[in-house]
Structures are given as structure tokens and as C-alpha cells.
XYZ file of C-alpha atoms in Angstrom:
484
model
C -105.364 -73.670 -21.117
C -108.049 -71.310 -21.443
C -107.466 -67.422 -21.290
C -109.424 -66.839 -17.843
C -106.974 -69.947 -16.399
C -103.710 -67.810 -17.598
C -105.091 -64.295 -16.378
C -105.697 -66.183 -12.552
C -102.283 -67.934 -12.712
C -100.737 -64.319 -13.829
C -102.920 -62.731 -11.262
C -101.820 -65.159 -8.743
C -98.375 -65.152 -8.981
C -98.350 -60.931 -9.185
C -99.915 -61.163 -5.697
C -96.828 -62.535 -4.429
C -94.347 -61.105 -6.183
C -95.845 -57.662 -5.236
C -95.846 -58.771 -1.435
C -92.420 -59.728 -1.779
C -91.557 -56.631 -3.627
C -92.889 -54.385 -1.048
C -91.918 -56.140 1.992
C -88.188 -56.066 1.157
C -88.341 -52.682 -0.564
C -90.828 -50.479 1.690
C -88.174 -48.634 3.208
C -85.497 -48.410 0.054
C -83.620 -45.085 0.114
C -81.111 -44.400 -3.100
C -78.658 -46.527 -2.300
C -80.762 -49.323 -1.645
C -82.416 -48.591 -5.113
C -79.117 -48.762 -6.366
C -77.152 -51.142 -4.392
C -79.469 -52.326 -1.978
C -76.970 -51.076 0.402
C -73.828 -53.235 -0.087
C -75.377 -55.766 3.086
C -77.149 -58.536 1.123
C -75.960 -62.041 2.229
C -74.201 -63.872 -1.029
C -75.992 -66.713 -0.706
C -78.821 -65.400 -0.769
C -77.560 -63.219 -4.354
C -76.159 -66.559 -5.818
C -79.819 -68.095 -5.884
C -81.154 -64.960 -7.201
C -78.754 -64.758 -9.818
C -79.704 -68.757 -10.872
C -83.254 -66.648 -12.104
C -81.721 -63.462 -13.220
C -79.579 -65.523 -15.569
C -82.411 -67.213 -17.095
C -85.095 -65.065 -19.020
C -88.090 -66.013 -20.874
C -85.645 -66.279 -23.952
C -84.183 -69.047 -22.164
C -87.388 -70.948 -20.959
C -88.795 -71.354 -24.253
C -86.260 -71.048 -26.516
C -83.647 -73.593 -24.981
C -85.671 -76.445 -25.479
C -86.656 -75.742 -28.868
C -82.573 -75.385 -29.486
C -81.810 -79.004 -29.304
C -83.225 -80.239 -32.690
C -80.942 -78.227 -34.479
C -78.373 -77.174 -32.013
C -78.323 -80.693 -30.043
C -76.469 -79.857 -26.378
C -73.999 -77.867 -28.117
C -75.314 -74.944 -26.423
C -73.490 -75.854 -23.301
C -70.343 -75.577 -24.883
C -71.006 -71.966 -24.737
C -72.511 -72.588 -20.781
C -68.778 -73.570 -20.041
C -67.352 -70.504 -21.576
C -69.853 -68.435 -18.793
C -67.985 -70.507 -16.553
C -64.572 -69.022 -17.246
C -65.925 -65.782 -17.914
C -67.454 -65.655 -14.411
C -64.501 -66.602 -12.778
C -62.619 -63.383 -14.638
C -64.936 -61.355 -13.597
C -64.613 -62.732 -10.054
C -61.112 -62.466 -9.511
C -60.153 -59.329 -11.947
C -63.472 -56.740 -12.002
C -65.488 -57.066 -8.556
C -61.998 -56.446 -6.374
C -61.779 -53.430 -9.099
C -65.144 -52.302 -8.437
C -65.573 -52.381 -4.713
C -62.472 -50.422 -4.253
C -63.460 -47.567 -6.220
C -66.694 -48.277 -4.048
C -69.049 -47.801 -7.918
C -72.592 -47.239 -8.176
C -72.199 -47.393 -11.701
C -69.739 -49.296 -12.748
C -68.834 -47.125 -15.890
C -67.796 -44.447 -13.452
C -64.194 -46.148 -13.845
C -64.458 -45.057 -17.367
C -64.388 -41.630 -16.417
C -61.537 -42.165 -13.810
C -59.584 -44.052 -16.292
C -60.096 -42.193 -19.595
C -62.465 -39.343 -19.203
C -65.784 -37.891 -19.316
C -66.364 -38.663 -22.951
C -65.456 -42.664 -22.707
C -67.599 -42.579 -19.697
C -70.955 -41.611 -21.618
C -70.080 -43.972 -24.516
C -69.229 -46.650 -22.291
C -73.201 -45.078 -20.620
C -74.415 -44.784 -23.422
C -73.455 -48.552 -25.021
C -74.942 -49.580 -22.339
C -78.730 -48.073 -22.371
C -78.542 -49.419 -26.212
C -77.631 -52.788 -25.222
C -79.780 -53.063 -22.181
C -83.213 -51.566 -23.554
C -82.729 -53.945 -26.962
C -81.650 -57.034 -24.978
C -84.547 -56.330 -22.541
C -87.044 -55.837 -25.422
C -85.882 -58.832 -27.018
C -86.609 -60.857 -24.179
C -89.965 -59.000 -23.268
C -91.449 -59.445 -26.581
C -91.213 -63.280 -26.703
C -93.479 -63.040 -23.681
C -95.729 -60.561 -24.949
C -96.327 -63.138 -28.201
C -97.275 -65.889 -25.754
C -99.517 -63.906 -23.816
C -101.010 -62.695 -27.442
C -101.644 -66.095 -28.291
C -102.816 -67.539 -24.917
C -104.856 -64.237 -23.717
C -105.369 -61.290 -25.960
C -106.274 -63.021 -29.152
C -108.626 -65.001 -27.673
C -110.215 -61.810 -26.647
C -109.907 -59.766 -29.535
C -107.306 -57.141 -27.978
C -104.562 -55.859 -29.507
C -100.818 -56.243 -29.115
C -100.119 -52.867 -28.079
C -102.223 -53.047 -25.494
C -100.371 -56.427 -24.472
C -97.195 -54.287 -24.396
C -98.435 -51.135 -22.388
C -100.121 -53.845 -19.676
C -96.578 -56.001 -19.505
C -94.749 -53.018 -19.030
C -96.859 -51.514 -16.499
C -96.676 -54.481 -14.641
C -93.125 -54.507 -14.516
C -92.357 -51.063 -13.420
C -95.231 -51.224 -10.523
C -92.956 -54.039 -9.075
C -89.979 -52.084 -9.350
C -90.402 -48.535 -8.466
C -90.357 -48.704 -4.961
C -87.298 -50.627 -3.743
C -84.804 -50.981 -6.877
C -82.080 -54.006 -6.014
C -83.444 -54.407 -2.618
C -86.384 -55.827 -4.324
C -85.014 -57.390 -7.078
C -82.621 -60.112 -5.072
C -86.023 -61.497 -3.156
C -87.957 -61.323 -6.200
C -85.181 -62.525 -8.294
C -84.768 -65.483 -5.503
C -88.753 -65.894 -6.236
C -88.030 -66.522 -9.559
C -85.400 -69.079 -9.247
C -87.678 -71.225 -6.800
C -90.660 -70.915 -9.238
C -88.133 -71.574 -12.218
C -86.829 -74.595 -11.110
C -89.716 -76.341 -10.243
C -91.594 -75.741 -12.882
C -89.272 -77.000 -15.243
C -88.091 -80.473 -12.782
C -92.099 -80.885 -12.685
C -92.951 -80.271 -16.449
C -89.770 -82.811 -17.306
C -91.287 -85.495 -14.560
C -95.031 -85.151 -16.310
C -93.706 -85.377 -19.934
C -91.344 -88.525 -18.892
C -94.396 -90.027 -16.906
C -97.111 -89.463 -20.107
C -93.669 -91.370 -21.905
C -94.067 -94.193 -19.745
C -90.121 -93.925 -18.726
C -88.305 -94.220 -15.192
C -85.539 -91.965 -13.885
C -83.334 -93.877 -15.535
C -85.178 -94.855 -18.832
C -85.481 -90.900 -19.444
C -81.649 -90.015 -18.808
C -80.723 -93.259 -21.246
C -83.576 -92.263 -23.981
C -82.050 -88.202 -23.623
C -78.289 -90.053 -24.170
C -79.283 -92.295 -26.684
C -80.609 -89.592 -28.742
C -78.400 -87.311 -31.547
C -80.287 -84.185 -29.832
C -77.685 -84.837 -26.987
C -74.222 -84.379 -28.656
C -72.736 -82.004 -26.270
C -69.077 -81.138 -28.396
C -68.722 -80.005 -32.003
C -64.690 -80.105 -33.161
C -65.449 -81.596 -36.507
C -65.590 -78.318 -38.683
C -64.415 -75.364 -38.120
C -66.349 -73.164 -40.589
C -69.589 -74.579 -37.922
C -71.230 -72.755 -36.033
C -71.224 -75.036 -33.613
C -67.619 -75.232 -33.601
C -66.539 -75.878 -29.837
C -63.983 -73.259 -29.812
C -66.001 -70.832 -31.260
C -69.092 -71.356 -28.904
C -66.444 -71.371 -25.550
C -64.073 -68.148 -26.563
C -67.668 -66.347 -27.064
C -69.060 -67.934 -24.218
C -66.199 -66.366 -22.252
C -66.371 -62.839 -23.700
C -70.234 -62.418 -23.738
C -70.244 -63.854 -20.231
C -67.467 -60.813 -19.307
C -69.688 -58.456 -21.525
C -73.310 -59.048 -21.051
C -72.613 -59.386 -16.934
C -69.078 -58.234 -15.772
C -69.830 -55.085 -17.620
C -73.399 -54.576 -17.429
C -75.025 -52.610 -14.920
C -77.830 -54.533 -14.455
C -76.209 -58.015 -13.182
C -73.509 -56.609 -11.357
C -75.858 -54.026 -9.667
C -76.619 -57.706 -7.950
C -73.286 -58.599 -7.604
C -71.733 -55.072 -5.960
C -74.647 -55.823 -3.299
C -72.628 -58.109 -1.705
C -71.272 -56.724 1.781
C -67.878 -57.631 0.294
C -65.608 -58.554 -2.551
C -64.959 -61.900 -1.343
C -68.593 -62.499 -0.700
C -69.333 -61.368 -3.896
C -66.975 -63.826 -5.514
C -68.712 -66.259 -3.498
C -71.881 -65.471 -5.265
C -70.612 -65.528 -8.649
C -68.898 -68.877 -8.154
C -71.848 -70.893 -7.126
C -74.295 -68.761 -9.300
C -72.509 -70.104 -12.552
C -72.098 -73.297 -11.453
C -75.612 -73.634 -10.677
C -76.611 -71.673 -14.136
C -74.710 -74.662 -15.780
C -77.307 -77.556 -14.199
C -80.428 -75.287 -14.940
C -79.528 -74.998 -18.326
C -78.926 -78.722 -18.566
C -82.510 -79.231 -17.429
C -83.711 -76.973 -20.189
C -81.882 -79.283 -22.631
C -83.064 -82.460 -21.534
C -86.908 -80.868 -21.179
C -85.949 -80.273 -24.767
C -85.298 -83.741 -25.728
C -88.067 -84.921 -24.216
C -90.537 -82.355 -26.078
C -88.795 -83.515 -29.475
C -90.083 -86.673 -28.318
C -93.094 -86.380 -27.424
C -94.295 -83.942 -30.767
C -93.326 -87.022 -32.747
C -95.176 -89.664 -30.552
C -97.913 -87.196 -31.151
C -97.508 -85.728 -34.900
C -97.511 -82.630 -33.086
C -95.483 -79.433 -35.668
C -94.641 -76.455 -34.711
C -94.065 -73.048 -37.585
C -91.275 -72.254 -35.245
C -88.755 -74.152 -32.315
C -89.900 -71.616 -29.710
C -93.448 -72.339 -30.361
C -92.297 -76.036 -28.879
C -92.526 -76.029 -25.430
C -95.622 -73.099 -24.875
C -97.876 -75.673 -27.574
C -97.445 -78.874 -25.682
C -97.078 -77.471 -22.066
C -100.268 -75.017 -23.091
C -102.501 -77.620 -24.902
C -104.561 -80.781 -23.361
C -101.939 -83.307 -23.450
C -101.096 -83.589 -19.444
C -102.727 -82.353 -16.390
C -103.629 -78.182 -16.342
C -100.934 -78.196 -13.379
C -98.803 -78.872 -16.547
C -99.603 -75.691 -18.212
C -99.814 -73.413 -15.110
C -96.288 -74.407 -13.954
C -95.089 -73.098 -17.344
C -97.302 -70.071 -17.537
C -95.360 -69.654 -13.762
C -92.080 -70.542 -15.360
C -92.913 -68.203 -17.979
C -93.732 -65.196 -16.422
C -91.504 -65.495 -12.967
C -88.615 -65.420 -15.587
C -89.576 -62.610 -17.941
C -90.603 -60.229 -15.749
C -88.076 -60.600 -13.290
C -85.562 -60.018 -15.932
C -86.947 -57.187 -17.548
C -87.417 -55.763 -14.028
C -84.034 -55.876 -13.404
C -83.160 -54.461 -16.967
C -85.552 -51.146 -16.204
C -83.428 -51.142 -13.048
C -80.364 -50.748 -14.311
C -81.762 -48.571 -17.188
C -82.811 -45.971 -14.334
C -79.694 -46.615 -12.497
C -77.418 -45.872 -15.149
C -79.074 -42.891 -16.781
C -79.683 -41.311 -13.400
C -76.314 -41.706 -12.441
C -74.345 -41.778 -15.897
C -75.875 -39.928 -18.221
C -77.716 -37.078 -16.062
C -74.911 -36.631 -13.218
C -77.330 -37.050 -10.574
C -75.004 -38.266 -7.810
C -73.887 -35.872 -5.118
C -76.966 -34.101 -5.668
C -79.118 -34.203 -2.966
C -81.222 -37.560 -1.867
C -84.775 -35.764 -2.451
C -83.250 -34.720 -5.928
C -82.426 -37.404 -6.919
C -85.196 -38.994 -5.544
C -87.507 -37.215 -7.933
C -85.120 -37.855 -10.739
C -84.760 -41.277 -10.451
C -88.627 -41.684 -10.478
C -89.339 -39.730 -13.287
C -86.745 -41.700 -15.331
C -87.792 -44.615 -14.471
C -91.416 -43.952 -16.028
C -89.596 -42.815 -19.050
C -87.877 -46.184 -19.154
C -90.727 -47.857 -18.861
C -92.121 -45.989 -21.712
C -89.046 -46.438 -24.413
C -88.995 -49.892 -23.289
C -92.727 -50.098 -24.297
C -91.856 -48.487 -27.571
C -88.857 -50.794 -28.332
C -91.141 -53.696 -27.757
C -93.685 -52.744 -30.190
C -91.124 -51.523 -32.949
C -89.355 -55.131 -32.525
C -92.743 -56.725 -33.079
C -92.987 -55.145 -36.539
C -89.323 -55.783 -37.526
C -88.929 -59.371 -36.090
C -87.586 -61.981 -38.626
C -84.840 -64.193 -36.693
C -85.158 -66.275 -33.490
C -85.380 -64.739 -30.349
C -82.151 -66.260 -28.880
C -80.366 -65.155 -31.688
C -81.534 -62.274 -31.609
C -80.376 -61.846 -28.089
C -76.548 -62.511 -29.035
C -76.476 -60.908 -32.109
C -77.357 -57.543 -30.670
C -75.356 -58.122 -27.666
C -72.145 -58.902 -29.814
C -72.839 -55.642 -31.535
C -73.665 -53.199 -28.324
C -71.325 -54.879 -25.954
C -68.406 -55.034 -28.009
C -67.181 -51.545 -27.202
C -67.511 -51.685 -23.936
C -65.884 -54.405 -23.484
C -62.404 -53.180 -25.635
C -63.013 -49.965 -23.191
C -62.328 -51.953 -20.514
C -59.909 -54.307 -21.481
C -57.935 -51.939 -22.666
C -58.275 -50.040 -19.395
C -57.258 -52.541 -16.889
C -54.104 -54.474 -19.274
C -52.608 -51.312 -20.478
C -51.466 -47.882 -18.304
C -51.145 -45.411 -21.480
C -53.935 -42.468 -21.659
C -55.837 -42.178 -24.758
C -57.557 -39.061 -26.371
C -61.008 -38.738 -24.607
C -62.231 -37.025 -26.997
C -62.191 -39.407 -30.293
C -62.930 -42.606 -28.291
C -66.574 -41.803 -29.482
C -65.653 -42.265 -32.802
C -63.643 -46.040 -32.583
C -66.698 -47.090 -30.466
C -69.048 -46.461 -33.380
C -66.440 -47.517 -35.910
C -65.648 -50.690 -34.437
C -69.688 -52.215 -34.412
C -69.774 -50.745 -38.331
C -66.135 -52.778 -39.198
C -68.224 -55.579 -37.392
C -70.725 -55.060 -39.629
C -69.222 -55.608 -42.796
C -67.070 -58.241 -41.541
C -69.839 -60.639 -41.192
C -71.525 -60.526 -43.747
C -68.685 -60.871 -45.967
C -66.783 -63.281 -44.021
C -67.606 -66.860 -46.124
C -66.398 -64.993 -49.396
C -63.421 -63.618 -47.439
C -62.327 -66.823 -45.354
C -63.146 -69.739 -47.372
C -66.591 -70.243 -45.971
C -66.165 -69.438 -42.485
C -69.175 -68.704 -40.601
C -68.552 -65.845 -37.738
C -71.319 -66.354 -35.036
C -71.431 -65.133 -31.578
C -67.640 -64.362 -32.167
C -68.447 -61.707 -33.484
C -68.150 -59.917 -30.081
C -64.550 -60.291 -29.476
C -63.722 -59.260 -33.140
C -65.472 -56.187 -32.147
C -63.675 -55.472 -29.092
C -60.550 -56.330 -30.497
C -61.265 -53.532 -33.139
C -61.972 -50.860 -29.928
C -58.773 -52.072 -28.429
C -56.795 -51.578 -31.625
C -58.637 -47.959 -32.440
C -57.447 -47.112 -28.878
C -54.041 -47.903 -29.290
C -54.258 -45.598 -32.393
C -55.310 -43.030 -29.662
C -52.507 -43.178 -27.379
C -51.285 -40.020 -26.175
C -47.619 -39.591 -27.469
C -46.020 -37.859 -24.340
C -42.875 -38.566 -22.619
C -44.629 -40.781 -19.957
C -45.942 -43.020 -22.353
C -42.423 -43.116 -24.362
């Protein structure tokens, strides 16, 4: 594709997306920015949440997974599944009876006001790395497919990408973000049934010549249980499957923000049910796409520096029709910037709420707070992107879990240990056991082949880290004669 056929595709699809935004947003107040006032319809939220749960990481890493990761990748996809249903049936009843806007403000109720800004303050770390992460494979796409071509720098990639994405968003909050996330999922979808039916078609195989070549080949193997010290272990990929699913959405403010829009807990449950089921088949498209890339490099001598170069080369380059490589630049974009609108969302949400105690202030206060932090969102967002650039040396998906086992970790032993046990804790030191447990963490890793005869901790890594908060806060018990 040229860079004047990317710029009208972007251009193209921005038109609608800021139609959409506006139409459903125009007349947001607070709440709906928050919210979007507790009446969207779950079905609608469960085919928004398809997209939300699929960023650019996702698109073009997934498919670049499968030559060294095979299908095993879905063992973790089935760990989401029992995560979602935990959060289902234990958090969202939880959450709409205390009636949250942020859902950390049960930190405070439960512990104090000192959990309740680390729990806050977890969060903005997790959130603004997770969303850079993900932003910044998009901004290297659209470096090599636009501004390189014309000479322009990266930074000026970043400050246009983020511009774009808080334009979109500053008006209506949630309200927006369910019909543009529901944008996304159509777009997302189709681009990738369409870019598997091309590739299969240029491979000269039917329907069912392309599901027997994807079975027939070793980039398929769905389960790993032949070593333990692996990676790729099953139990190792479900358990963290589970726990990152609870993490990185039953306690983060951006995807329940989503979910608590729901007119009720049971439609909300609803939601969450069919979203993860449906999450499972997407992803399963992504992998077979991925098979069929494999496929087609070799046919074609076609190498790649990196896996998640893959699927932007071949889908980007003149090897199929230029429907081929707009329906990924679609993909592409309709997935990145929905998710890192939703991610400066939340960000605003949560430190308007959480970490500057705007609520019960008045609605034209906080009005003119919540707009002026979310430019300033926009703007360390911006940053974090750029900094990333200069430090990246791993894979983007990796990337993505690795810094989610380490930020989300805390929070999570904050709230397991506030909804299976009834002692109170000392407020004030829970501080301390959240940064301790991410440092134990730390050190635990990258010692653990020399301490446990070559055992490799992976995404894992997230529970041993909440299982240190849980343990520091049972060292914080308070000793009274309720608790005896």
C-alpha cells in the first residue's frame, strides 16, 4: 500500500467513528462519561466488549504467535473463560450494590483511604503502561507505512495518534465508547474472516482444504502437558489465564466501566458470559490467520526480523488485492484506537474520581476537572509512548503480560483478600506490602531456574505476586478482640 492509500483509509474510517462518537455522546453528562448511565442494553455491551478485548497487540501479534507458540495460546483463552465467569458471579453483584463509579472505592470502604489510592494508584501505572504498550505497536506500523515514507518523525506519529484518540473521547466518555467499541468489533471481524478467505483463495484451498491444512500443521497443537518447566505448560498458561483475566478486567476500571453500564447485575453477567465466549472464537480466527501467513511466507520466501512484522508485511505488500491491505489497515486501527480510547477513559475516570476526590463536588466542577485531566492523560500517555519507543527490546505481547503481572498483582491480593477474609488490616502500611510484593516478584523470576531446578515462571508470575500482597496483609491484621 502506498502512504496516501493508508492516510484515506485512516481518514475514512475517523469519519465514522467520529459520527458515531458524537451521535451517541452529544448529550453525555458525568455519569454518562463515567457509566454511561447504568441503561445500556447487554447485548449490545457483549459485542462491544468482543473489540475492547482485542487491541492492536492482538491483531498483529497473535498471528505471528503460532510459529513458536503453536495454538497454545488458547490454553490461556480458556483460563479468561473461568476468570470471567468469577468475575460474573462474585465482583459485578459486589459492585452494583455499592452502586461504584470507581470500582476501587470498595477499597476505601473495606480497608481505608490509604489502600484505596494504592489500589488508584496501581491502577493509573498499569493502565497508562498497558495502554502505551499497545499504542506504540501501532504507532511503528504507521511509521513504517506513513511517516517514513515521508520523512516525519516518530514523535510527531505519537502526538498525531494521541490527538486522535482523545478528540474521539472527550465528549461522551462510556456512552461513546460501547458504539464505538461495537464499531470496532464489526470492522474487526470482518477484516480478519476476509483477509483469512483472500490468503486461503491465493492458496488455492476450499473451506475445508484450509481447516485440514491449519490441523495438519504442528503450528496447531492446542495443549502443552509434556514439561512442566515450559512455558507453555497447560496449567501454567490456564491458572494465569484465570488470574490476569480477574486482574486486567474484573479489577480494572477501564473494562468494567463497560460492564457496570449494564442497567443491571444480571444483565451485566449476561454480557460477560457471551463476551468471553465470543473472545474465545475471535481469537481462534487470529490463530488460524496465523497458520495460514506461516504458509504463505514460505510459499513465497517471504522473512520477517520479527513475528509481529508477519501479518502488516504480507497484508501491506502486493501479494493480494489492495482491499487486502485496507481491511487490515481497518483492522488495525478500529482495534488500537478503540482500546487506547477506552484506556484514556478510565485513566480520567479514575484519577478524577480516585485520586483527586472529585465526586460529590458539583457537576460543573467536576466537569472542568474531568476535562482538564483528560488532556493531561492524553499528554503522559504521549510521553509513555515515546519513552517505550526508546527502551523497547521484547515483544509487544509480552510485554503486555509482563507488566500487567507486575502492576496488577497488588490489586488483585487487595481484593482477594477483601472479599475471602472479614479481619481489618492497618491502612496505613498496606502501601508498603503493595510495593514489596512486585520487588519479591522481581527477584523471584529471575532467579527462579537456579532456585527450582529450571523452572521457567511466565505469566504466573501474577498470582505469585498477589499471593505475596495477601500474605503481607495477613501480617497486617489488626490484633483486637474482634478479630481474636
Amino acid at each position: 500500500m502506498t502512504p496516501l492509500s493508508v492516510i484515506i483509509t485512516i481518514a475514512a474510517y475517523f469519519a465514522i467513528l467520529f459520527t458515531v462518537s458524537y451521535i451517541a455522546g452529544r448529550k453525555a453528562d458525568n455519569e454518562g462519561f463515567f457509566v454511561g448511565n447504568r441503561k445500556s442494553s447487554w447485548y449490545v455491551v457483549a459485542f462491544a466488549m468482543v473489540g475492547s478485548a482485542i487491541s492492536g497487540v492482538t491483531y498483529v501479534s497473535v498471528p505471528g504467535m503460532v510459529a513458536v507458540g503453536s495454538f497454545g495460546y488458547l490454553q490461556m483463552v480458556m483460563g479468561f473463560i473461568a476468570g470471567q465467569l468469577i468475575i460474573a458471579y462474585v465482583l459485578v453483584p459486589l459492585f452494583y450494590k455499592m452502586n461504584l463509579v470507581s470500582i476501587y472505592e470498595y477499597l476505601e470502604n473495606r480497608f481505608g483511604m490509604s489502600s484505596y489510592r494504592t489500589g488508584a494508584w496501581f491502577f493509573f501505572i498499569s493502565k497508562m503502561l498497558g495502554a502505551a504498550v499497545r499504542l506504540f505497536l501501532v504507532c511503528l506500523t504507521l511509521q513504517l507505512l506513513v511517516f517514513e515514507p515521508f520523512g516525519l518523525p516518530f514523535l510527531l506519529n505519537v502526538a498525531i495518534t494521541v490527538a486522535l484518540v482523545w478528540l474521539y473521547t472527550f465528549q461522551g466518555g462510556v456512552k461513546s465508547l460501547i458504539w464505538t467499541d461495537s464499531l470496532k468489533t464489526f470492522c474487526l471481524v470482518v477484516s480478519v474472516a476476509l483477509c483469512i478467505y483472500y490468503i486461503a483463495s491465493d492458496l488455492n484451498l476450499s473451506f475445508t482444504g484450509m481447516i485440514s491444512t491449519i490441523a495438519d500443521s504442528d503450528m496447531s497443537r492446542i495443549f502443552f502437558f509434556d514439561d512442566v518447566n515450559s512455558r507453555q505448560y497447560f496449567f501454567k498458561q490456564f491458572l494465569a489465564g484465570v488470574f490476569t483475566m480477574i486482574a486486567m478486567t474484573g479489577l480494572d476500571q477501564d473494562m468494567m466501566q463497560r460492564n457496570l453500564s449494564c442497567k443491571n447485575f444480571k444483565d451485566s453477567q449476561k454480557n460477560m458470559i457471551t463476551s468471553v465466549i465470543s473472545q474465545f472464537f475471535v481469537i481462534l480466527l487470529f490463530l488460524m490467520l496465523g497458520v495460514l501467513l506461516y504458509i504463505f511466507a514460505a510459499n513465497r520466501e517471504i522473512t520477517v526480523a520479527k513475528s509481529d512484522e508477519l501479518f502488516p508485511v504480507i497484508a501491506t505488500g502486493e501479494y493480494f488485492p489492495a482491499i487486502v491491505g485496507i481491511l487490515f489497515i481497518i483492522g488495525l486501527i478500529s482495534s488500537a484506537y478503540s482500546a487506547a480510547g477506552s484506556a484514556l477513559t478510565a485513566l480520567t475516570t479514575s484519577f478524577t474520581v480516585d485520586i483527586l476526590g472529585a465526586k460529590g463536588k458539583e457537576e460543573k466542577a467536576v466537569v472542568k476537572i474531568r476535562k482538564k485531566v483528560h488532556i493531561g492523560m492524553a499528554v503522559v500517555m504521549g510521553i509513555t509512548i515515546f519513552v517505550f519507543n526508546l527502551l523497547n527490546n521484547t515483544s509487544v505481547i509480552d510485554a503486555v503480560y509482563i507488566l500487567a503481572s507486575y502492576s496488577y498483582g497488588p490489586i488483585l491480593g487487595l481484593f482477594a483478600f477483601g472479599v475471602f477474609m472479614k479481619q481489618e488490616v492497618r491502612d496505613k502500611y498496606i502501601p508498603l506490602v503493595a510495593i514489596a510484593s512486585p520487588a519479591l516478584c522481581f527477584v523471584l523470576q529471575k532467579n527462579s531456574e537456579a532456585w527450582f531446578g529450571g523452572y521457567q515462571i511466565s505469566y504466573e508470575l501474577l498470582i505469585f505476586n498477589a499471593l505475596f500482597t495477601f500474605i503481607g496483609l495477613c501480617l497486617l491484621i489488626k490484633k483486637n478482640k474482634k478479630n481474636l
